[in-house]
C-alpha cells in the first residue's frame, strides 16, 4: 500500500550500538537520539546522587559531553564492562562524577549519597554475586533486554528502539532473555554440585521452571537444603534481577525512587548547549559546495594538505556550569517540580 501511494514504509529506528557507530564515523547528529533516549534516566540517577536539580543537571551535562567526546575519539568504552549496554555505563559515570564532586563540594551531594561516599563507597558484596556472574555470561543483546525490561522497566517502545528490535518482537525476546539468565544461573549451580542426584534434580527444575515439582522432585527438595535453595532462588529470579543486579553493577542504587524520578522527567525537546555548539562548529568547518566537479573520497584522502583531525568536545568546566544548566532548564522545568514532590 505504501508503495502504491508513493510513500516509503516506515524505517526501523537504529539501535544504540548502531547510533554509536554512526557517531564514531563523524555523523554527530546521531547523538541526538542517544541523548533523548537516555536523558531521563541519567538525570533521574543524578538526582539521587546530588542535592538539587541544578547540581544534577550539571552532572548530567558532564556525563553526556564525556560520552560524546569518548565516542568521537573511537574509544570502545561500552564494550569494556557492559558489552552493548549503554545505560549502566552512563549511570556509572554519573556516580563517578558525583563522587569527584564530593572531594570539592560535599554539600552538593544528597544526604544519603554523601553518607555512602563518606563511608567508603562500599559495594554491597553481601548480595548474590552469582547472579551478576550469570548475567555477565549472557550475550550483549540478552543483557540489554534484561536491563531495560526487568531492571529499568522501560516502556516496550523505548526498549525496542534501544535494542533495534521491532516493537511486536520485544515481549517474546524478553521472555527468551529471562530463560537464558535462568539457564546461566542453573549452569553455575551445576558447576558446584558433585552429587549426581542433585545434578539430576537441578536439570529437572531447569526443564520445567514454571511448573510445580513432581512428587519425586519434591521429596528430594525436602531433604536437600542446597537444591531447595536453588528452587527458591529460581522462583524469585526476576525479583532478584530487579533488586540485586543493579546494586552489584552500580554500587549505589535507590530502586523505586530512581524509577519514579525517571518516569517524571520529560524528554527534552531541544538539544543541550554542548551538542548545539559542536554541531555548529561541524557545520562551519564543512567545505562549501560548488557547482564544479565533485572530488571523490579517494581523491580527498590522498590530496596534499588534507589531514583528518578528530574533533573534541570540551566538557563544561565548573565555572561554566551555568551555561550548560540554562539549556537543560527549558526542557525539564515541569519534571523538576514533580521530582521535588517525589523526594
Short mmCIF file of C-alpha atoms in Angstrom, two decimals:
data_model
loop_
_atom_site.label_atom_id
_atom_site.label_comp_id
_atom_site.label_asym_id
_atom_site.label_seq_id
_atom_site.Cartn_x
_atom_site.Cartn_y
_atom_site.Cartn_z
CA UNK A 1 0.00 0.00 0.00
CA UNK A 2 2.83 2.38 0.87
CA UNK A 3 4.47 1.78 -2.49
CA UNK A 4 1.18 2.21 -4.40
CA UNK A 5 0.63 5.57 -2.73
CA UNK A 6 4.19 6.64 -3.41
CA UNK A 7 5.16 6.54 0.27
CA UNK A 8 8.12 4.80 1.80
CA UNK A 9 7.44 2.24 4.52
CA UNK A 10 8.49 3.42 7.99
CA UNK A 11 12.09 2.54 8.84
CA UNK A 12 13.09 0.73 12.00
CA UNK A 13 14.99 3.11 14.34
CA UNK A 14 18.70 2.42 14.74
CA UNK A 15 19.76 0.65 17.93
CA UNK A 16 22.04 2.30 20.46
CA UNK A 17 25.06 0.46 19.14
CA UNK A 18 24.29 1.44 15.54
CA UNK A 19 23.93 5.06 16.60
CA UNK A 20 27.25 4.99 18.44
CA UNK A 21 28.98 3.55 15.38
CA UNK A 22 27.40 6.33 13.34
CA UNK A 23 28.75 8.95 15.76
CA UNK A 24 32.21 7.38 15.60
CA UNK A 25 32.13 7.86 11.84
CA UNK A 26 31.54 11.57 12.34
CA UNK A 27 27.74 11.66 11.98
CA UNK A 28 27.28 13.69 15.14
CA UNK A 29 23.57 14.26 14.52
CA UNK A 30 23.01 10.63 15.58
CA UNK A 31 23.98 11.58 19.11
CA UNK A 32 20.69 13.48 19.46
CA UNK A 33 18.79 10.21 19.54
CA UNK A 34 21.10 8.69 22.17
CA UNK A 35 20.72 11.81 24.26
CA UNK A 36 16.92 11.75 24.13
CA UNK A 37 16.69 8.02 24.84
CA UNK A 38 18.79 8.14 27.98
CA UNK A 39 18.38 11.70 29.25
CA UNK A 40 15.57 10.94 31.72
CA UNK A 41 17.47 8.00 33.24
CA UNK A 42 20.76 9.90 33.57
CA UNK A 43 19.03 12.95 35.05
CA UNK A 44 17.00 10.81 37.47
CA UNK A 45 20.08 8.94 38.68
CA UNK A 46 21.97 12.22 39.06
CA UNK A 47 19.06 13.48 41.14
CA UNK A 48 19.58 10.52 43.50
CA UNK A 49 23.23 11.50 43.95
CA UNK A 50 23.07 15.30 44.06
CA UNK A 51 21.47 17.74 46.49
CA UNK A 52 19.27 19.57 44.00
CA UNK A 53 18.17 19.93 40.37
CA UNK A 54 20.92 22.39 39.37
CA UNK A 55 23.71 20.13 40.61
CA UNK A 56 22.03 17.13 38.98
CA UNK A 57 21.79 18.96 35.65
CA UNK A 58 25.45 19.92 35.79
CA UNK A 59 26.43 16.26 36.33
CA UNK A 60 24.11 15.20 33.50
CA UNK A 61 25.74 17.66 31.11
CA UNK A 62 29.21 16.42 32.01
CA UNK A 63 28.28 12.77 31.56
CA UNK A 64 26.77 13.24 28.10
CA UNK A 65 29.59 15.54 26.99
CA UNK A 66 32.10 12.92 28.11
CA UNK A 67 30.23 10.19 26.25
CA UNK A 68 30.26 12.21 23.04
CA UNK A 69 33.94 13.05 23.38
CA UNK A 70 34.91 9.42 24.02
CA UNK A 71 32.75 8.13 21.19
CA UNK A 72 34.20 10.59 18.68
CA UNK A 73 37.66 9.57 19.84
CA UNK A 74 36.85 5.97 18.91
CA UNK A 75 37.06 4.58 22.43
CA UNK A 76 35.27 1.27 22.96
CA UNK A 77 34.02 2.49 26.32
CA UNK A 78 30.83 0.46 26.48
CA UNK A 79 32.48 -2.81 25.47
CA UNK A 80 34.83 -2.70 28.44
CA UNK A 81 32.40 -3.90 31.07
CA UNK A 82 28.85 -3.70 29.75
CA UNK A 83 29.07 -5.02 26.19
CA UNK A 84 26.50 -3.22 24.09
CA UNK A 85 24.58 -1.87 27.11
CA UNK A 86 24.89 1.90 27.28
CA UNK A 87 22.54 2.70 30.18
CA UNK A 88 24.53 1.15 33.09
CA UNK A 89 27.69 2.73 31.64
CA UNK A 90 26.05 6.16 31.76
CA UNK A 91 24.73 5.64 35.28
CA UNK A 92 28.15 4.50 36.42
CA UNK A 93 29.65 7.70 35.02
CA UNK A 94 27.05 9.72 36.94
CA UNK A 95 28.11 8.01 40.17
CA UNK A 96 31.82 8.59 39.41
CA UNK A 97 31.26 12.25 38.55
CA UNK A 98 29.25 12.77 41.73
CA UNK A 99 31.97 11.15 43.85
CA UNK A 100 34.51 13.54 42.35
CA UNK A 101 32.29 16.44 43.39
CA UNK A 102 32.33 15.13 46.97
CA UNK A 103 36.03 15.96 47.25
CA UNK A 104 35.39 19.61 46.32
CA UNK A 105 31.78 20.29 47.31
CA UNK A 106 30.42 17.66 49.72
CA UNK A 107 27.35 19.82 50.27
CA UNK A 108 26.44 19.39 46.58
CA UNK A 109 25.63 15.71 47.19
CA UNK A 110 22.37 14.35 48.53
CA UNK A 111 22.43 13.35 52.18
CA UNK A 112 22.14 9.61 51.53
CA UNK A 113 24.73 9.55 48.76
CA UNK A 114 27.14 11.73 50.77
CA UNK A 115 26.91 9.30 53.67
CA UNK A 116 27.55 6.36 51.32
CA UNK A 117 30.64 8.05 49.86
CA UNK A 118 31.91 9.13 53.28
CA UNK A 119 31.65 5.51 54.43
CA UNK A 120 33.99 4.45 51.61
CA UNK A 121 31.54 3.91 48.72
CA UNK A 122 31.32 0.28 49.74
CA UNK A 123 29.87 -2.15 47.25
CA UNK A 124 27.25 -4.39 48.87
CA UNK A 125 29.20 -7.63 48.43
CA UNK A 126 26.76 -9.42 50.68
CA UNK A 127 24.38 -9.66 47.72
CA UNK A 128 24.34 -12.68 45.46
CA UNK A 129 27.46 -12.45 43.30
CA UNK A 130 26.48 -15.49 41.28
CA UNK A 131 23.59 -13.56 39.74
CA UNK A 132 25.94 -10.90 38.36
CA UNK A 133 28.28 -13.60 37.08
CA UNK A 134 25.42 -15.34 35.28
CA UNK A 135 24.38 -12.00 33.77
CA UNK A 136 27.89 -11.32 32.51
CA UNK A 137 27.96 -14.70 30.74
CA UNK A 138 25.00 -13.74 28.58
CA UNK A 139 25.27 -12.24 25.08
CA UNK A 140 25.17 -8.45 24.83
CA UNK A 141 21.70 -8.45 23.26
CA UNK A 142 20.32 -10.53 26.13
CA UNK A 143 21.92 -8.24 28.71
CA UNK A 144 20.31 -5.19 27.09
CA UNK A 145 16.86 -6.77 27.11
CA UNK A 146 17.11 -7.82 30.76
CA UNK A 147 18.43 -4.47 31.91
CA UNK A 148 15.81 -2.35 30.19
CA UNK A 149 12.81 -4.64 30.65
CA UNK A 150 13.40 -6.01 34.17
CA UNK A 151 15.75 -3.60 35.96
CA UNK A 152 14.72 -0.26 34.44
CA UNK A 153 11.15 -1.23 33.48
CA UNK A 154 11.41 0.88 30.35
CA UNK A 155 8.41 1.03 28.05
CA UNK A 156 8.44 -1.65 25.31
CA UNK A 157 8.59 1.08 22.64
CA UNK A 158 11.77 2.55 24.16
CA UNK A 159 13.26 -0.91 24.68
CA UNK A 160 12.59 -1.65 21.01
CA UNK A 161 14.43 1.50 19.90
CA UNK A 162 17.39 0.87 22.19
CA UNK A 163 17.80 -2.76 21.15
CA UNK A 164 16.87 -2.35 17.50
CA UNK A 165 14.02 -4.87 17.73
CA UNK A 166 10.60 -4.44 16.21
CA UNK A 167 8.10 -3.40 18.93
CA UNK A 168 5.99 -6.53 18.47
CA UNK A 169 9.07 -8.73 19.00
CA UNK A 170 10.07 -7.25 22.37
CA UNK A 171 7.80 -9.33 24.71
CA UNK A 172 8.90 -12.68 23.27
CA UNK A 173 12.54 -11.59 23.21
CA UNK A 174 12.33 -10.56 26.87
CA UNK A 175 10.90 -13.96 27.79
CA UNK A 176 13.77 -15.65 25.97
CA UNK A 177 16.24 -13.39 27.80
CA UNK A 178 14.80 -14.42 31.17
CA UNK A 179 15.08 -18.06 30.15
CA UNK A 180 18.71 -17.57 29.13
CA UNK A 181 19.52 -15.98 32.51
CA UNK A 182 17.78 -18.81 34.33
CA UNK A 183 19.84 -21.34 32.39
CA UNK A 184 23.08 -19.45 33.06
CA UNK A 185 22.21 -19.34 36.76
CA UNK A 186 21.48 -23.06 36.67
CA UNK A 187 24.78 -23.83 34.98
CA UNK A 188 26.65 -22.08 37.77
CA UNK A 189 24.90 -24.28 40.32
CA UNK A 190 25.70 -27.41 38.33
CA UNK A 191 29.38 -26.46 38.25
CA UNK A 192 29.46 -26.64 42.05
CA UNK A 193 27.45 -29.82 42.57
CA UNK A 194 29.13 -33.19 42.97
CA UNK A 195 26.21 -35.49 43.82
CA UNK A 196 24.52 -36.96 40.77
CA UNK A 197 21.05 -36.95 42.34
CA UNK A 198 21.40 -33.20 42.96
CA UNK A 199 22.56 -32.61 39.41
CA UNK A 200 19.56 -34.56 38.09
CA UNK A 201 17.19 -32.57 40.31
CA UNK A 202 18.58 -29.24 39.14
CA UNK A 203 18.29 -30.25 35.49
CA UNK A 204 14.66 -31.25 36.03
CA UNK A 205 13.99 -27.87 37.62
CA UNK A 206 15.55 -26.16 34.63
CA UNK A 207 13.47 -28.18 32.19
CA UNK A 208 10.20 -27.08 33.82
CA UNK A 209 10.91 -23.78 35.61
CA UNK A 210 7.30 -22.58 35.76
CA UNK A 211 5.59 -25.81 36.83
CA UNK A 212 5.42 -27.19 40.38
CA UNK A 213 7.87 -30.02 41.09
CA UNK A 214 6.51 -33.56 40.90
CA UNK A 215 6.36 -35.90 43.90
CA UNK A 216 9.83 -37.38 43.39
CA UNK A 217 11.45 -33.98 42.98
CA UNK A 218 9.51 -32.64 45.98
CA UNK A 219 10.88 -35.47 48.13
CA UNK A 220 14.42 -34.62 47.06
CA UNK A 221 13.93 -30.91 47.80
CA UNK A 222 12.57 -31.85 51.23
CA UNK A 223 15.82 -33.43 52.45
CA UNK A 224 18.36 -31.46 50.36
CA UNK A 225 18.81 -27.87 51.59
CA UNK A 226 21.09 -26.97 48.68
CA UNK A 227 18.59 -27.93 45.99
CA UNK A 228 15.76 -26.33 47.98
CA UNK A 229 17.75 -23.09 47.96
CA UNK A 230 18.19 -23.38 44.20
CA UNK A 231 14.46 -23.89 43.77
CA UNK A 232 13.58 -20.79 45.83
CA UNK A 233 16.25 -18.77 44.02
CA UNK A 234 14.90 -19.63 40.58
CA UNK A 235 11.32 -18.96 41.68
CA UNK A 236 12.19 -15.34 42.56
CA UNK A 237 14.79 -14.77 39.86
CA UNK A 238 13.01 -11.82 38.22
CA UNK A 239 12.76 -10.01 41.57
CA UNK A 240 16.43 -10.66 42.26
CA UNK A 241 17.39 -9.25 38.87
CA UNK A 242 15.37 -6.13 39.61
CA UNK A 243 16.74 -5.50 43.11
CA UNK A 244 20.16 -7.16 43.34
CA UNK A 245 21.68 -6.90 39.86
CA UNK A 246 21.85 -3.07 39.69
CA UNK A 247 23.32 -2.98 43.21
CA UNK A 248 26.08 -5.36 42.15
CA UNK A 249 26.80 -3.43 38.96
CA UNK A 250 26.49 0.16 40.17
CA UNK A 251 27.11 0.06 43.91
CA UNK A 252 24.71 2.93 44.59
CA UNK A 253 21.08 2.13 43.80
CA UNK A 254 17.89 3.60 45.20
CA UNK A 255 15.40 1.44 43.32
CA UNK A 256 11.87 2.81 43.36
CA UNK A 257 12.84 6.48 43.97
CA UNK A 258 15.03 6.36 40.88
CA UNK A 259 12.33 4.71 38.77
CA UNK A 260 9.70 7.24 39.88
CA UNK A 261 12.04 10.13 39.15
CA UNK A 262 12.82 8.77 35.70
CA UNK A 263 9.12 8.45 34.88
CA UNK A 264 8.53 12.09 35.92
CA UNK A 265 11.20 13.64 33.67
CA UNK A 266 10.03 14.59 30.17
CA UNK A 267 12.15 14.02 27.09
CA UNK A 268 13.87 17.34 26.25
CA UNK A 269 12.59 18.98 23.08
CA UNK A 270 15.82 20.83 22.31
CA UNK A 271 19.44 19.81 22.40
CA UNK A 272 21.95 20.57 25.16
CA UNK A 273 24.33 23.52 24.74
CA UNK A 274 27.45 21.35 24.32
CA UNK A 275 25.86 19.42 21.45
CA UNK A 276 24.48 22.57 19.81
CA UNK A 277 27.97 24.14 19.89
CA UNK A 278 29.55 21.03 18.42
CA UNK A 279 27.04 20.79 15.57
CA UNK A 280 27.54 24.47 14.81
CA UNK A 281 31.30 24.00 14.65
CA UNK A 282 30.99 20.94 12.41
CA UNK A 283 28.75 22.84 10.00
CA UNK A 284 31.16 25.79 9.97
CA UNK A 285 34.08 23.50 9.16
CA UNK A 286 32.25 21.73 6.32
CA UNK A 287 33.59 22.76 2.84
CA UNK A 288 31.27 24.94 0.82
CA UNK A 289 29.52 23.21 -2.06
CA UNK A 290 30.28 24.31 -5.57
CA UNK A 291 28.81 23.64 -8.99
CA UNK A 292 32.10 22.26 -10.27
CA UNK A 293 33.21 18.62 -10.35
CA UNK A 294 32.89 16.77 -7.07
CA UNK A 295 36.09 15.45 -5.57
CA UNK A 296 35.89 11.77 -4.78
CA UNK A 297 36.54 10.45 -1.31
CA UNK A 298 39.64 8.64 -2.52
CA UNK A 299 41.00 11.84 -4.01
CA UNK A 300 40.26 13.73 -0.83
CA UNK A 301 42.11 11.10 1.18
CA UNK A 302 45.23 11.38 -0.97
CA UNK A 303 45.13 15.13 -1.66
CA UNK A 304 48.09 17.00 -0.18
CA UNK A 305 47.41 19.05 2.89
CA UNK A 306 44.24 17.15 3.75
CA UNK A 307 44.52 15.56 7.17
CA UNK A 308 41.59 14.33 9.15
CA UNK A 309 41.51 15.57 12.69
CA UNK A 310 39.35 14.20 15.46
CA UNK A 311 37.07 16.83 16.86
CA UNK A 312 36.91 17.04 20.61
CA UNK A 313 34.06 18.09 22.78
CA UNK A 314 35.02 20.39 25.61
CA UNK A 315 33.42 19.18 28.82
CA UNK A 316 31.90 22.15 30.67
CA UNK A 317 34.11 23.46 33.47
CA UNK A 318 32.70 24.21 36.87
CA UNK A 319 32.87 27.94 36.16
CA UNK A 320 30.77 27.47 33.03
CA UNK A 321 28.20 25.20 34.60
CA UNK A 322 25.53 27.89 34.46
CA UNK A 323 25.69 27.92 30.68
CA UNK A 324 25.04 24.21 30.47
CA UNK A 325 22.35 24.35 33.13
CA UNK A 326 20.39 27.08 31.34
CA UNK A 327 19.84 24.88 28.32
CA UNK A 328 18.58 22.00 30.41
CA UNK A 329 16.11 24.05 32.45
CA UNK A 330 13.96 24.89 29.43
CA UNK A 331 13.06 21.27 28.68
CA UNK A 332 12.61 19.85 32.17
CA UNK A 333 11.11 22.53 34.41
CA UNK A 334 7.87 20.58 34.83
CA UNK A 335 9.77 17.37 35.54
CA UNK A 336 11.83 19.04 38.25
CA UNK A 337 8.69 20.13 40.09
CA UNK A 338 7.43 16.57 40.01
CA UNK A 339 10.77 15.23 41.15
CA UNK A 340 10.86 17.57 44.14
CA UNK A 341 7.44 16.30 45.17
CA UNK A 342 8.63 12.70 44.91
CA UNK A 343 11.64 13.10 47.19
#
